[in-house]
Amino acid sequence: MANKGKVLSGIPAAPGLAHGKTVIVKQQKLEIPYFEVKDRNAEIDRLHSAIDKARTEVEALKNSVSERTESNEAEIFEAHNMILTDVALFDQAEEAIEGGTNAEKAWMDAIEFFAQMMEQIPDETLSSRAVDIRDVGRRVVGHLLGVRVVGTELTEPSVIIGDDLTPSDTASLDKDLVLAFCTASGGPTSHTAILAKAFGLPAVVGLGEKILAIPEGELVLVDGNQGDVYIAPSEELLSEFLQKEEAEAEMMATARKAAQAPAVTADGEYVEVVANVGGVQDAPLGIMNGAEGVGLFRTEFLYLDRKSMPTEDEQIEAYTAVFNNYPMMPVVVRMLDIGGDKMIPYLNLPEELNPFLGWRGIRMMDGAEEIFLTQFRALLQAGARTEVDLRIMIPMVSGVAEVRAAKALMKAAADALVSEGKAVPEKVQFGIMVEVPSAALLADRLAKDVDFFSIGTNDLTQYTLAVDRTNSKVAHLANPLNPAVLALIKRTIDCAHAEGKWVGLCGELAGEPIAAPILLGLGLDEFSMSPARVPIIKQVMRKLHRDACQHLAEVVMALGDDLEVARVSKAFIDDLGLPF
Ligand code: PEP
Ligand code: MG
């Protein structure tokens, strides 16, 4: 490997390699004037008109983002529109104007008040949305001042550097000229990360202040797979990187072409590669990318963004629409998994000090059984109306009693439907998510009560390592390749196989090329990932031999930490000539 020279390491937020010259996106500092107004009604009209202009712009941005991606990233601008129509926000600004304050000052004070309120919510996902409020604030005040405050004009292909880019910064850039994103702050769930993934561009976030000191126009190499940015590379490093970049592009092209073919290992074993989907909108993406079914259908979408519980009929309709994309194929539906960082306002869930350790997932059956009964009824009826191979699983299981209670409820739902003369599927597999360490430790006992396990490494990692998955300050510690997490994965697989049951994995880890040989070596039966990752993982599988993977798994299980595991697995992948 060539001398690496100056390199900054951050959090890999969107995969891929890119090289190019930097453009620094800085937020223009706005001077907000403060003066007394006489004609208060005219000033309120001025604010109204600025908000209207901002709404038109946001609507146009939303449309252009949704035209360029198939996923639902445009929803960020839906949220911006909601801020622009927020009555409390407007009322507060109006009140200040009625007291004689000019519109710019009144509006920005109200924006800052609400942004700070948001920041104080002890939930990273919600508190980080203060950035949206301030983004909207600047957009409106730009119209009041008659200056352009968002958007950077690109003239050539560039690597974008910034602190934490706002959605407006990111979306208003000409994507044909963006090569990659590198940001000083932000975590894996930041807007930059979400939008970069949606556009298929590499991104590294959380690089620290030093990234902002790079001069504009400097050549950098961005490794979105490892989370590294090389600054002003040597000739030798550049040519090595370019080779890798070319090899990865070639492999992506081959993978895309072969996406619809099954994943068969180099020694002739079929591997089941399926998709994670989140609703009616993205259900077709799995099939389009070559997934052979669904390994995780997150049903939360049906319950969020509305004012009351979805009825049984509404649910039947939505599930039927999703299932119809996968005739004769397995679809694993996860029962409602809320609590933790996912909230449903109309349920008025009590506030908890530690929501990730609280009343979430299947624990809600004790106290809100009706919700699950209705969902079981809807799923069974949708299953009977379609040709899908229906599998149902429950989230956040920590022990045997929860499994038996949920299974009994599913049986009660089926019995009631039959007695009402309604059709139910002949066979429905019943499984559980293994995402709490106790479930992995009790896997030998739990395996007797289920048809399958699906390992949720996102939560299993947070609970095993005591690392909040939404806290960007500790994001670097949350690595599922930690040998402690791998030990629980191995135990889960071994216990299931001893009972003749199959095991899938539906956390982000399933879509990581570096993890594929380890997981195959541990005996994982099914890999479920975001649809865009399906072609590449299938292509990786085609290079693997089970014996060698088993040996690799044995070696890494004995290592001391996640970095050692990553290093050894990366060397294994390199030896196969895979460019990750
Ligand atoms: C997981 O925890 O790994 C998982 C797949 O579920 P979610 O990310 O929805 O919690
Ligand atoms: Mg989970």
PDB file of C-alpha atoms in Angstrom, residues 354-572:
ATOM      1  CA  ASN A 354     -34.847   5.282  28.924  1.00  0.00           C
ATOM      2  CA  PRO A 355     -37.188   4.635  25.972  1.00  0.00           C
ATOM      3  CA  PHE A 356     -34.816   2.115  24.349  1.00  0.00           C
ATOM      4  CA  LEU A 357     -35.106   0.026  27.506  1.00  0.00           C
ATOM      5  CA  GLY A 358     -38.777   0.692  27.966  1.00  0.00           C
ATOM      6  CA  TRP A 359     -42.219  -0.228  26.759  1.00  0.00           C
ATOM      7  CA  ARG A 360     -41.374  -0.921  23.118  1.00  0.00           C
ATOM      8  CA  GLY A 361     -41.885  -3.600  20.467  1.00  0.00           C
ATOM      9  CA  ILE A 362     -43.688  -6.725  21.577  1.00  0.00           C
ATOM     10  CA  ARG A 363     -43.617  -5.560  25.200  1.00  0.00           C
ATOM     11  CA  MET A 364     -46.596  -3.384  24.264  1.00  0.00           C
ATOM     12  CA  MET A 365     -48.728  -6.487  23.927  1.00  0.00           C
ATOM     13  CA  ASP A 366     -48.994  -6.286  27.672  1.00  0.00           C
ATOM     14  CA  GLY A 367     -51.293  -3.269  27.865  1.00  0.00           C
ATOM     15  CA  ALA A 368     -52.133  -2.656  24.203  1.00  0.00           C
ATOM     16  CA  GLU A 369     -53.045  -6.155  22.989  1.00  0.00           C
ATOM     17  CA  GLU A 370     -55.755  -4.831  20.660  1.00  0.00           C
ATOM     18  CA  ILE A 371     -53.167  -3.225  18.389  1.00  0.00           C
ATOM     19  CA  PHE A 372     -51.458  -6.553  17.788  1.00  0.00           C
ATOM     20  CA  LEU A 373     -54.689  -8.522  17.488  1.00  0.00           C
ATOM     21  CA  THR A 374     -55.896  -6.189  14.723  1.00  0.00           C
ATOM     22  CA  GLN A 375     -52.544  -6.412  12.989  1.00  0.00           C
ATOM     23  CA  PHE A 376     -52.501 -10.229  13.105  1.00  0.00           C
ATOM     24  CA  ARG A 377     -56.052 -10.302  11.698  1.00  0.00           C
ATOM     25  CA  ALA A 378     -55.142  -7.951   8.857  1.00  0.00           C
ATOM     26  CA  LEU A 379     -51.937  -9.814   7.993  1.00  0.00           C
ATOM     27  CA  LEU A 380     -53.634 -13.210   7.920  1.00  0.00           C
ATOM     28  CA  GLN A 381     -56.420 -11.927   5.664  1.00  0.00           C
ATOM     29  CA  ALA A 382     -53.965 -10.198   3.295  1.00  0.00           C
ATOM     30  CA  GLY A 383     -51.898 -13.400   3.259  1.00  0.00           C
ATOM     31  CA  ALA A 384     -54.968 -15.421   2.240  1.00  0.00           C
ATOM     32  CA  ARG A 385     -55.792 -12.980  -0.576  1.00  0.00           C
ATOM     33  CA  THR A 386     -52.339 -13.152  -2.164  1.00  0.00           C
ATOM     34  CA  GLU A 387     -49.877 -15.828  -3.213  1.00  0.00           C
ATOM     35  CA  VAL A 388     -47.192 -14.720  -0.803  1.00  0.00           C
ATOM     36  CA  ASP A 389     -45.278 -17.142   1.442  1.00  0.00           C
ATOM     37  CA  LEU A 390     -46.208 -15.282   4.618  1.00  0.00           C
ATOM     38  CA  ARG A 391     -43.921 -15.235   7.640  1.00  0.00           C
ATOM     39  CA  ILE A 392     -44.626 -13.120  10.699  1.00  0.00           C
ATOM     40  CA  MET A 393     -42.132 -12.105  13.358  1.00  0.00           C
ATOM     41  CA  ILE A 394     -42.198 -10.167  16.567  1.00  0.00           C
ATOM     42  CA  PRO A 395     -39.648  -7.491  17.599  1.00  0.00           C
ATOM     43  CA  MET A 396     -37.760  -6.850  20.862  1.00  0.00           C
ATOM     44  CA  VAL A 397     -38.172 -10.346  22.266  1.00  0.00           C
ATOM     45  CA  SER A 398     -36.292 -10.904  25.497  1.00  0.00           C
ATOM     46  CA  GLY A 399     -37.700 -14.222  26.704  1.00  0.00           C
ATOM     47  CA  VAL A 400     -39.848 -17.299  26.087  1.00  0.00           C
ATOM     48  CA  ALA A 401     -43.058 -16.020  27.714  1.00  0.00           C
ATOM     49  CA  GLU A 402     -43.395 -13.148  25.210  1.00  0.00           C
ATOM     50  CA  VAL A 403     -43.078 -15.562  22.316  1.00  0.00           C
ATOM     51  CA  ARG A 404     -45.736 -17.905  23.637  1.00  0.00           C
ATOM     52  CA  ALA A 405     -48.142 -15.039  24.360  1.00  0.00           C
ATOM     53  CA  ALA A 406     -47.705 -13.585  20.863  1.00  0.00           C
ATOM     54  CA  LYS A 407     -48.106 -16.980  19.228  1.00  0.00           C
ATOM     55  CA  ALA A 408     -51.285 -17.590  21.226  1.00  0.00           C
ATOM     56  CA  LEU A 409     -52.625 -14.199  20.095  1.00  0.00           C
ATOM     57  CA  MET A 410     -51.886 -15.021  16.449  1.00  0.00           C
ATOM     58  CA  LYS A 411     -53.689 -18.346  16.864  1.00  0.00           C
ATOM     59  CA  ALA A 412     -56.663 -16.595  18.511  1.00  0.00           C
ATOM     60  CA  ALA A 413     -56.803 -14.169  15.554  1.00  0.00           C
ATOM     61  CA  ALA A 414     -56.752 -17.061  13.061  1.00  0.00           C
ATOM     62  CA  ASP A 415     -59.428 -19.023  14.974  1.00  0.00           C
ATOM     63  CA  ALA A 416     -61.696 -15.984  15.153  1.00  0.00           C
ATOM     64  CA  LEU A 417     -61.325 -15.338  11.415  1.00  0.00           C
ATOM     65  CA  VAL A 418     -62.182 -18.950  10.604  1.00  0.00           C
ATOM     66  CA  SER A 419     -65.268 -18.828  12.808  1.00  0.00           C
ATOM     67  CA  GLU A 420     -66.313 -15.620  10.996  1.00  0.00           C
ATOM     68  CA  GLY A 421     -66.014 -17.548   7.717  1.00  0.00           C
ATOM     69  CA  LYS A 422     -62.963 -15.609   6.552  1.00  0.00           C
ATOM     70  CA  ALA A 423     -60.030 -17.242   4.747  1.00  0.00           C
ATOM     71  CA  VAL A 424     -56.606 -17.556   6.385  1.00  0.00           C
ATOM     72  CA  PRO A 425     -53.389 -18.879   4.801  1.00  0.00           C
ATOM     73  CA  GLU A 426     -52.734 -22.617   5.138  1.00  0.00           C
ATOM     74  CA  LYS A 427     -49.312 -22.151   6.621  1.00  0.00           C
ATOM     75  CA  VAL A 428     -47.726 -19.107   8.210  1.00  0.00           C
ATOM     76  CA  GLN A 429     -44.231 -19.326   9.677  1.00  0.00           C
ATOM     77  CA  PHE A 430     -43.804 -17.637  13.043  1.00  0.00           C
ATOM     78  CA  GLY A 431     -40.466 -16.165  14.077  1.00  0.00           C
ATOM     79  CA  ILE A 432     -38.746 -13.628  16.271  1.00  0.00           C
ATOM     80  CA  MET A 433     -36.191 -10.856  15.933  1.00  0.00           C
ATOM     81  CA  VAL A 434     -33.057 -11.628  17.905  1.00  0.00           C
ATOM     82  CA  GLU A 435     -31.960  -8.121  18.850  1.00  0.00           C
ATOM     83  CA  VAL A 436     -31.790  -8.247  22.635  1.00  0.00           C
ATOM     84  CA  PRO A 437     -28.769 -10.090  24.081  1.00  0.00           C
ATOM     85  CA  SER A 438     -31.002 -12.241  26.340  1.00  0.00           C
ATOM     86  CA  ALA A 439     -32.764 -13.628  23.255  1.00  0.00           C
ATOM     87  CA  ALA A 440     -29.421 -14.705  21.797  1.00  0.00           C
ATOM     88  CA  LEU A 441     -28.381 -16.239  25.106  1.00  0.00           C
ATOM     89  CA  LEU A 442     -31.710 -18.094  25.368  1.00  0.00           C
ATOM     90  CA  ALA A 443     -31.696 -19.050  21.674  1.00  0.00           C
ATOM     91  CA  ASP A 444     -31.570 -22.795  22.460  1.00  0.00           C
ATOM     92  CA  ARG A 445     -34.877 -22.506  24.330  1.00  0.00           C
ATOM     93  CA  LEU A 446     -36.507 -19.959  22.037  1.00  0.00           C
ATOM     94  CA  ALA A 447     -35.665 -22.063  18.972  1.00  0.00           C
ATOM     95  CA  LYS A 448     -38.128 -24.722  20.139  1.00  0.00           C
ATOM     96  CA  ASP A 449     -41.032 -22.246  19.978  1.00  0.00           C
ATOM     97  CA  VAL A 450     -40.415 -20.653  16.585  1.00  0.00           C
ATOM     98  CA  ASP A 451     -39.948 -21.473  12.901  1.00  0.00           C
ATOM     99  CA  PHE A 452     -37.082 -19.004  12.399  1.00  0.00           C
ATOM    100  CA  PHE A 453     -34.929 -16.256  13.850  1.00  0.00           C
ATOM    101  CA  SER A 454     -34.017 -12.962  12.217  1.00  0.00           C
ATOM    102  CA  ILE A 455     -31.033 -11.249  13.816  1.00  0.00           C
ATOM    103  CA  GLY A 456     -31.420  -7.482  14.158  1.00  0.00           C
ATOM    104  CA  THR A 457     -27.828  -6.348  14.457  1.00  0.00           C
ATOM    105  CA  ASN A 458     -28.729  -2.646  14.684  1.00  0.00           C
ATOM    106  CA  ASP A 459     -30.348  -3.144  18.078  1.00  0.00           C
ATOM    107  CA  LEU A 460     -28.306  -6.190  19.087  1.00  0.00           C
ATOM    108  CA  THR A 461     -25.186  -4.027  18.762  1.00  0.00           C
ATOM    109  CA  GLN A 462     -26.628  -1.140  20.780  1.00  0.00           C
ATOM    110  CA  TYR A 463     -27.800  -3.423  23.583  1.00  0.00           C
ATOM    111  CA  THR A 464     -24.684  -5.627  23.678  1.00  0.00           C
ATOM    112  CA  LEU A 465     -22.219  -2.754  23.638  1.00  0.00           C
ATOM    113  CA  ALA A 466     -24.396  -0.277  25.582  1.00  0.00           C
ATOM    114  CA  VAL A 467     -24.121   2.264  22.740  1.00  0.00           C
ATOM    115  CA  ASP A 468     -27.168   4.402  21.892  1.00  0.00           C
ATOM    116  CA  ARG A 469     -27.660   3.882  18.150  1.00  0.00           C
ATOM    117  CA  THR A 470     -28.995   7.413  17.668  1.00  0.00           C
ATOM    118  CA  ASN A 471     -26.106   9.200  19.413  1.00  0.00           C
ATOM    119  CA  SER A 472     -23.537  10.368  16.866  1.00  0.00           C
ATOM    120  CA  LYS A 473     -20.927  10.981  19.593  1.00  0.00           C
ATOM    121  CA  VAL A 474     -20.600   7.258  20.205  1.00  0.00           C
ATOM    122  CA  ALA A 475     -21.430   6.093  16.665  1.00  0.00           C
ATOM    123  CA  HIS A 476     -17.858   4.852  16.123  1.00  0.00           C
ATOM    124  CA  LEU A 477     -18.301   2.363  18.995  1.00  0.00           C
ATOM    125  CA  ALA A 478     -21.446   0.812  17.533  1.00  0.00           C
ATOM    126  CA  ASN A 479     -19.761  -1.722  15.283  1.00  0.00           C
ATOM    127  CA  PRO A 480     -21.583  -5.030  14.787  1.00  0.00           C
ATOM    128  CA  LEU A 481     -18.231  -6.592  13.863  1.00  0.00           C
ATOM    129  CA  ASN A 482     -17.326  -6.419  17.548  1.00  0.00           C
ATOM    130  CA  PRO A 483     -16.470 -10.019  18.570  1.00  0.00           C
ATOM    131  CA  ALA A 484     -19.024  -9.777  21.408  1.00  0.00           C
ATOM    132  CA  VAL A 485     -21.819  -9.228  18.868  1.00  0.00           C
ATOM    133  CA  LEU A 486     -20.398 -11.923  16.581  1.00  0.00           C
ATOM    134  CA  ALA A 487     -20.430 -14.375  19.506  1.00  0.00           C
ATOM    135  CA  LEU A 488     -24.166 -13.757  19.987  1.00  0.00           C
ATOM    136  CA  ILE A 489     -24.792 -14.126  16.234  1.00  0.00           C
ATOM    137  CA  LYS A 490     -22.931 -17.443  16.237  1.00  0.00           C
ATOM    138  CA  ARG A 491     -24.833 -18.717  19.246  1.00  0.00           C
ATOM    139  CA  THR A 492     -28.159 -17.765  17.653  1.00  0.00           C
ATOM    140  CA  ILE A 493     -27.321 -19.584  14.421  1.00  0.00           C
ATOM    141  CA  ASP A 494     -25.968 -22.693  16.163  1.00  0.00           C
ATOM    142  CA  CYS A 495     -28.988 -23.009  18.469  1.00  0.00           C
ATOM    143  CA  ALA A 496     -31.471 -22.573  15.607  1.00  0.00           C
ATOM    144  CA  HIS A 497     -29.715 -25.158  13.448  1.00  0.00           C
ATOM    145  CA  ALA A 498     -29.644 -27.637  16.333  1.00  0.00           C
ATOM    146  CA  GLU A 499     -33.475 -27.439  16.274  1.00  0.00           C
ATOM    147  CA  GLY A 500     -33.688 -27.554  12.469  1.00  0.00           C
ATOM    148  CA  LYS A 501     -34.741 -23.888  12.180  1.00  0.00           C
ATOM    149  CA  TRP A 502     -33.428 -21.258   9.747  1.00  0.00           C
ATOM    150  CA  VAL A 503     -31.792 -17.924  10.577  1.00  0.00           C
ATOM    151  CA  GLY A 504     -31.779 -14.615   8.711  1.00  0.00           C
ATOM    152  CA  LEU A 505     -30.081 -11.309   9.481  1.00  0.00           C
ATOM    153  CA  CYS A 506     -31.846  -8.036   8.694  1.00  0.00           C
ATOM    154  CA  GLY A 507     -29.668  -5.359  10.350  1.00  0.00           C
ATOM    155  CA  GLU A 508     -27.441  -3.063   8.234  1.00  0.00           C
ATOM    156  CA  LEU A 509     -24.617  -5.596   8.636  1.00  0.00           C
ATOM    157  CA  ALA A 510     -26.241  -7.924   6.080  1.00  0.00           C
ATOM    158  CA  GLY A 511     -25.555  -5.370   3.336  1.00  0.00           C
ATOM    159  CA  GLU A 512     -21.853  -4.916   4.203  1.00  0.00           C
ATOM    160  CA  PRO A 513     -19.506  -6.755   1.797  1.00  0.00           C
ATOM    161  CA  ILE A 514     -16.837  -6.970   4.495  1.00  0.00           C
ATOM    162  CA  ALA A 515     -19.204  -8.947   6.753  1.00  0.00           C
ATOM    163  CA  ALA A 516     -20.566 -11.313   4.098  1.00  0.00           C
ATOM    164  CA  PRO A 517     -17.801 -13.975   4.327  1.00  0.00           C
ATOM    165  CA  ILE A 518     -17.952 -14.019   8.141  1.00  0.00           C
ATOM    166  CA  LEU A 519     -21.739 -14.402   8.190  1.00  0.00           C
ATOM    167  CA  LEU A 520     -21.681 -17.094   5.521  1.00  0.00           C
ATOM    168  CA  GLY A 521     -18.935 -18.872   7.475  1.00  0.00           C
ATOM    169  CA  LEU A 522     -21.076 -18.741  10.616  1.00  0.00           C
ATOM    170  CA  GLY A 523     -23.846 -20.523   8.693  1.00  0.00           C
ATOM    171  CA  LEU A 524     -26.354 -17.694   8.175  1.00  0.00           C
ATOM    172  CA  ASP A 525     -29.209 -18.854   5.905  1.00  0.00           C
ATOM    173  CA  GLU A 526     -30.752 -15.599   4.737  1.00  0.00           C
ATOM    174  CA  PHE A 527     -29.312 -12.086   4.166  1.00  0.00           C
ATOM    175  CA  SER A 528     -31.801  -9.190   4.189  1.00  0.00           C
ATOM    176  CA  MET A 529     -30.749  -5.650   3.312  1.00  0.00           C
ATOM    177  CA  SER A 530     -31.795  -2.348   1.814  1.00  0.00           C
ATOM    178  CA  PRO A 531     -32.726  -3.004  -1.844  1.00  0.00           C
ATOM    179  CA  ALA A 532     -29.806  -1.004  -3.286  1.00  0.00           C
ATOM    180  CA  ARG A 533     -27.315  -3.359  -1.597  1.00  0.00           C
ATOM    181  CA  VAL A 534     -28.782  -6.576  -3.065  1.00  0.00           C
ATOM    182  CA  PRO A 535     -26.811  -6.662  -6.373  1.00  0.00           C
ATOM    183  CA  ILE A 536     -23.428  -6.097  -4.743  1.00  0.00           C
ATOM    184  CA  ILE A 537     -23.954  -8.656  -1.967  1.00  0.00           C
ATOM    185  CA  LYS A 538     -25.097 -11.241  -4.524  1.00  0.00           C
ATOM    186  CA  GLN A 539     -21.927 -10.541  -6.474  1.00  0.00           C
ATOM    187  CA  VAL A 540     -19.753 -10.930  -3.354  1.00  0.00           C
ATOM    188  CA  MET A 541     -21.423 -14.288  -2.585  1.00  0.00           C
ATOM    189  CA  ARG A 542     -20.467 -15.553  -6.033  1.00  0.00           C
ATOM    190  CA  LYS A 543     -16.768 -15.231  -5.086  1.00  0.00           C
ATOM    191  CA  LEU A 544     -16.976 -17.101  -1.777  1.00  0.00           C
ATOM    192  CA  HIS A 545     -16.180 -20.695  -0.765  1.00  0.00           C
ATOM    193  CA  ARG A 546     -17.879 -21.932   2.387  1.00  0.00           C
ATOM    194  CA  ASP A 547     -14.776 -23.732   3.771  1.00  0.00           C
ATOM    195  CA  ALA A 548     -12.618 -20.635   3.565  1.00  0.00           C
ATOM    196  CA  CYS A 549     -15.410 -18.529   5.103  1.00  0.00           C
ATOM    197  CA  GLN A 550     -15.788 -20.984   7.964  1.00  0.00           C
ATOM    198  CA  HIS A 551     -12.095 -20.715   8.660  1.00  0.00           C
ATOM    199  CA  LEU A 552     -12.282 -16.907   8.520  1.00  0.00           C
ATOM    200  CA  ALA A 553     -15.205 -16.952  10.973  1.00  0.00           C
ATOM    201  CA  GLU A 554     -13.203 -19.091  13.408  1.00  0.00           C
ATOM    202  CA  VAL A 555     -10.250 -16.731  13.183  1.00  0.00           C
ATOM    203  CA  VAL A 556     -12.213 -13.514  13.718  1.00  0.00           C
ATOM    204  CA  MET A 557     -14.238 -14.943  16.586  1.00  0.00           C
ATOM    205  CA  ALA A 558     -10.991 -15.217  18.548  1.00  0.00           C
ATOM    206  CA  LEU A 559      -9.937 -11.577  17.966  1.00  0.00           C
ATOM    207  CA  GLY A 560     -10.077  -8.813  20.553  1.00  0.00           C
ATOM    208  CA  ASP A 561     -12.037  -5.984  18.932  1.00  0.00           C
ATOM    209  CA  ASP A 562     -14.022  -4.768  15.936  1.00  0.00           C
ATOM    210  CA  LEU A 563     -11.047  -3.061  14.300  1.00  0.00           C
ATOM    211  CA  GLU A 564      -9.054  -6.300  14.263  1.00  0.00           C
ATOM    212  CA  VAL A 565     -12.054  -8.155  12.855  1.00  0.00           C
ATOM    213  CA  ALA A 566     -12.494  -5.518  10.150  1.00  0.00           C
ATOM    214  CA  ARG A 567      -8.802  -5.673   9.257  1.00  0.00           C
ATOM    215  CA  VAL A 568      -8.702  -9.471   8.931  1.00  0.00           C
ATOM    216  CA  SER A 569     -11.950  -9.617   6.985  1.00  0.00           C
ATOM    217  CA  LYS A 570     -10.826  -6.814   4.694  1.00  0.00           C
ATOM    218  CA  ALA A 571      -7.596  -8.718   3.938  1.00  0.00           C
ATOM    219  CA  PHE A 572      -9.738 -11.781   3.092  1.00  0.00           C
TER     220      PHE A 572
END
